Amino acid sequence: MKSKDLQKVVLSKYQKGDTPKQIYHDLNGGLGLRTIERWCQMIRRSGTITLSKPPGGPRLVRTRENIQKVKNRLRRKKKVSARKISMELDMSERSVRRIMKNDLGLYPYKKVIEPLLSDDQKLKRKQFANWVRTNFRKEDTLKILFSDEKMFDIDGVYNTQNDRVWAVDRADADKNGGTQQKRKFPQKVMVWLGACSKGLTPLVILDEGTVDHTVYIEKVLPIALKYGNQFFGSDWVFQQDGAKPHSHHLLQKWCRDNFPTFIEKDRWPPNSPDLNPLDYSIWDQLANNINWNKVYSKTTLIKELKLSIKKISESVVFEGCACWTNRLYRLYQNDGIIPNIPANANWVQNGVTVAGGHGQGSAADQLSSPWDLFVDDDQTVVIADQGNHRIIQWKMGDTNGQVVAGGKGAGSRLDQLNHPTDVLIDKETDSLIICDHGNQRVVRWSRRSGTTQGDILLEYISCVGLAMDDQRYLYVSDDDKYEVTRYQLGDKTGTLVAGGNGTGAGLNQLNKPTNLFVDRQQTVYVSDFNNHRVMKWTKGAKEGIVVAGGQGKWNALTRLYWPNGLFIDTLGTLYVAEQGTHRVIRWPQGAKEGTVIVGGTDAGVGANQLSCPHGLSSDRHGNLYVADYSNYRVQRFSIE
């Protein structure tokens, strides 16, 4: 039996006067033309679509009632086992797992360990990010020599959850390496390492006595000084964290007297290992390069450490340092927390509907052609519901959305919108900034309770996409002038930052610019819709750089087909929603082709399908949110 959602879509469109061919075109091949014609014939005869019931007996356990029971139980407490739910609800554990996975789209996730940050620590991290933004250019940050220490022991590194040995029984597994012996007091070695965009310093072994400020002054800092000067001459910055030996007044004096510049002890924020490239990138590769089978003493551990440091790729070191400013930008935007997406991340292929999904309509649980979205820190999704001329928000777990702007029909009054295409939250003023495309204006609506109308920020602009940088400059794409303009809030005159040379495929041109993303350096990324490419325009550039696509439309991994929503993660990886291929693709920095991470099959309403996706965003955990335009819903794809 065909999906009920598809039946609702066909019924609604046919009753509005669409022909079967028009419906077929709108569904982008998600349903065959013959099937649509047969359904339309049923509607003419009986006013509804009546299909034969599926074969087999009725469901006995996975009924609507039991699905709702499981859903209600999970609302009370998410951290609960399937076994416990099965006992409480008197159904088998297998049935509970099927309901959670197949009917509710839920998957079990391990806890992710991250720094526990107090409000004061979050504030200091944001202050540090602001200090770097104010005092360093991008090229300056590439001249920072980062440093860190790490303790290794001879028992090595292994993963109790994922390391597996395939065997016929436990005894056979143990015989083939299925046990990992752990000493009570293993021999340990502390090492120091420096890293910058030009490479690594030698490893300094700190295996004798107490490691205090004296040891650092004698053994570590001269190495840092020597290689910093070799890498950069007399123009570079030394970084170290706030560990007790680093904070000693004699060590701080040594740094002031010898380094060209260094980040002083009170500047680096506390509890921030995720701000150091060594911690979030390089140490892991060092540990993975070690042949732990050859480590059985402190001497052999030191030997393997020295060998493994030579195996670390230059690209890992450079990319770890080059993406540092992007991490700071995302930290500043997310209340002092870095939303990190690992380079090898995967996403659950079955999405969960977090908004809409009940066919096209204007009810509180429906959407009509959702164009774009914005995800807030608490995973509230704010949606530009274009067909309903409104902005509607869905809080996590809500069944119905709340209209927060417009919703009074298409119109040009200050309490109305006309086909809005984008929305973002300005946290400084706690307001929404909306691309009111049909009225050719950009408006601001306060998020405070009782707001009934907006204020006009910009007029006479065919706006499609919006973005705001960390200095609160507003960027607007104009699909009539084929350009992107930057505005200071309150000013009506902007600065051209991309395009503006008429429509075309030249590097100084755009052809229907839609969605935007802006990084900390005010580099603008543009979805160049009709050129089937994503363009990167650095600040002040007269021409853009093609970073993805640009070879015509098609579904090959080297091409894009009508790109829409996009964002860049802390590693500089591009994520873009493709309307023409019904997929989300990830494009690593400098890569010649992308990788499909969501969708990519034919258009459809399945949990693993999309139909003409438009908006794309992520939350601080790395989950993806897609405005599934022709399915009238927003899908969340959880990171694994």
XYZ file of C-alpha atoms in Angstrom, residues 292-513:
222
model
C 51.373 -1.240 20.814
C 52.395 -4.872 20.297
C 56.017 -3.714 20.529
C 55.483 -1.748 23.750
C 56.325 -3.657 26.929
C 58.525 -1.200 28.863
C 59.184 2.514 29.239
C 62.147 2.233 26.856
C 60.117 0.578 24.090
C 57.261 3.076 24.636
C 59.641 6.016 24.137
C 61.057 4.356 21.004
C 57.576 3.868 19.517
C 56.554 7.432 20.401
C 59.545 8.797 18.483
C 58.748 6.588 15.492
C 55.025 7.419 15.445
C 55.605 11.193 15.477
C 57.241 10.816 12.051
C 54.113 9.144 10.659
C 51.749 12.068 11.375
C 50.682 13.526 8.034
C 51.414 17.173 7.248
C 47.814 17.686 6.167
C 46.476 16.673 9.614
C 48.787 19.186 11.301
C 48.012 22.015 8.877
C 44.241 21.471 8.846
C 44.156 21.196 12.646
C 45.818 24.611 12.959
C 44.081 26.254 9.990
C 40.578 25.443 11.298
C 41.333 26.939 14.733
C 39.681 30.286 13.985
C 36.567 28.538 12.651
C 36.305 26.657 15.953
C 36.562 29.949 17.853
C 33.858 31.475 15.661
C 31.484 28.574 16.313
C 32.344 28.737 20.030
C 31.460 32.444 20.118
C 28.181 31.774 18.323
C 27.217 28.857 20.606
C 27.551 30.190 24.154
C 31.152 29.078 24.616
C 30.628 25.514 23.342
C 32.155 24.114 20.142
C 29.787 22.008 18.007
C 32.325 19.559 16.612
C 31.662 17.239 13.655
C 34.450 14.646 13.322
C 35.997 14.211 9.882
C 34.829 10.571 9.763
C 31.321 11.236 11.122
C 28.299 9.286 9.904
C 24.607 10.006 10.307
C 21.646 7.708 10.911
C 20.051 7.319 7.473
C 16.458 7.319 8.717
C 15.506 10.847 9.627
C 13.039 11.844 12.335
C 10.332 14.385 11.516
C 10.646 17.264 13.989
C 8.207 19.643 12.271
C 5.302 19.135 9.897
C 4.989 15.778 8.203
C 1.189 15.819 8.110
C 0.780 16.862 4.509
C 0.555 20.360 3.085
C -1.564 22.737 5.110
C -1.726 25.678 7.474
C -2.654 23.890 10.700
C -0.311 24.091 13.690
C 1.097 20.625 12.891
C 1.552 21.309 9.158
C 3.893 23.153 6.809
C 3.520 24.399 3.258
C 6.753 24.510 1.241
C 9.254 25.100 4.078
C 12.103 27.054 2.470
C 14.785 27.490 5.141
C 15.369 27.124 8.867
C 17.481 28.197 11.839
C 18.354 25.899 14.759
C 18.747 27.578 18.156
C 21.039 26.416 20.992
C 18.213 24.455 22.664
C 17.377 22.681 19.345
C 14.329 24.873 18.763
C 13.784 24.951 14.985
C 12.593 28.238 13.458
C 11.193 27.736 9.942
C 10.478 30.054 7.021
C 7.130 28.441 6.095
C 6.938 30.035 2.670
C 3.600 28.726 1.441
C 1.840 29.800 4.651
C 3.493 33.277 4.678
C 4.690 32.813 8.227
C 7.607 31.994 10.505
C 6.833 29.065 12.768
C 8.958 27.508 15.493
C 8.987 23.968 16.850
C 10.510 23.279 20.237
C 12.151 19.929 20.852
C 9.488 17.218 21.226
C 6.520 19.464 20.379
C 3.648 18.062 18.327
C 2.496 21.484 17.116
C 4.450 24.548 16.086
C 3.982 28.135 17.247
C 3.592 30.987 14.761
C 6.071 33.715 15.736
C 5.747 36.057 12.729
C 3.169 36.544 9.974
C 0.554 33.864 9.488
C -2.139 36.346 8.476
C -2.124 35.611 4.764
C 0.108 37.061 2.070
C 0.317 40.837 2.332
C 2.538 43.865 2.810
C 1.233 45.109 6.166
C 3.755 45.107 9.009
C 1.900 42.171 10.602
C 2.083 40.159 7.368
C 4.697 38.341 5.298
C 4.701 37.289 1.650
C 6.588 34.078 0.794
C 9.412 34.375 3.367
C 12.548 32.495 2.280
C 14.974 32.740 5.206
C 15.141 33.560 8.910
C 17.833 33.902 11.546
C 17.959 34.770 15.239
C 19.801 37.914 16.335
C 20.677 36.949 19.900
C 21.933 40.433 20.751
C 18.423 41.876 20.422
C 16.472 38.597 20.880
C 14.737 39.100 17.559
C 14.129 37.376 14.238
C 15.504 38.776 10.996
C 13.369 37.606 8.078
C 13.822 37.558 4.312
C 10.343 38.718 3.203
C 10.926 37.797 -0.435
C 7.479 38.499 -1.858
C 7.503 42.029 -0.385
C 11.137 42.612 -1.439
C 12.220 43.585 2.043
C 14.079 42.396 5.138
C 12.163 42.761 8.406
C 12.868 42.317 12.113
C 10.397 40.785 14.563
C 11.003 40.786 18.298
C 10.787 37.363 19.961
C 9.235 38.874 23.069
C 5.747 37.780 23.975
C 2.991 39.969 22.582
C 4.807 41.100 19.416
C 2.250 41.558 16.634
C 4.233 43.169 13.834
C 7.751 43.679 12.513
C 9.976 46.600 11.550
C 11.469 47.115 8.101
C 15.293 46.947 7.974
C 15.774 46.981 4.174
C 13.442 47.646 1.248
C 13.416 47.121 -2.524
C 15.669 44.074 -2.402
C 14.816 40.684 -3.891
C 16.243 38.858 -0.918
C 16.525 35.069 -0.821
C 19.182 34.209 1.766
C 20.481 35.766 4.987
C 23.571 35.379 7.169
C 25.114 37.308 10.061
C 28.789 37.345 11.063
C 30.152 37.594 14.606
C 30.461 41.390 14.265
C 26.700 41.508 13.541
C 27.011 42.539 9.891
C 24.038 41.293 7.877
C 24.555 39.573 4.499
C 21.713 39.387 1.965
C 21.573 37.530 -1.369
C 19.594 39.254 -4.150
C 18.381 36.980 -6.977
C 17.273 39.953 -9.092
C 20.655 41.736 -9.112
C 22.643 38.481 -8.864
C 24.708 39.711 -5.924
C 25.370 39.466 -2.192
C 25.566 42.635 -0.095
C 26.808 43.263 3.453
C 24.949 45.748 5.663
C 25.652 47.230 9.049
C 22.421 46.954 10.988
C 20.600 50.251 10.806
C 22.189 51.325 7.505
C 20.322 51.198 4.219
C 23.439 51.316 2.046
C 25.490 48.169 1.876
C 28.809 46.917 0.509
C 28.915 44.520 -2.418
C 30.736 41.317 -1.366
C 29.908 38.845 -4.161
C 28.641 39.017 -7.757
C 27.121 42.263 -8.958
C 28.310 41.825 -12.553
C 25.091 40.593 -14.062
C 23.966 37.037 -14.505
C 26.524 34.544 -15.788
C 28.958 31.771 -14.950
C 32.152 33.851 -14.703
C 34.133 33.889 -11.470
C 32.904 37.459 -10.848
C 29.278 36.527 -11.531
C 26.385 34.657 -9.963
C 23.204 33.172 -11.410
C 20.459 33.156 -8.772
C 22.373 33.293 -5.473
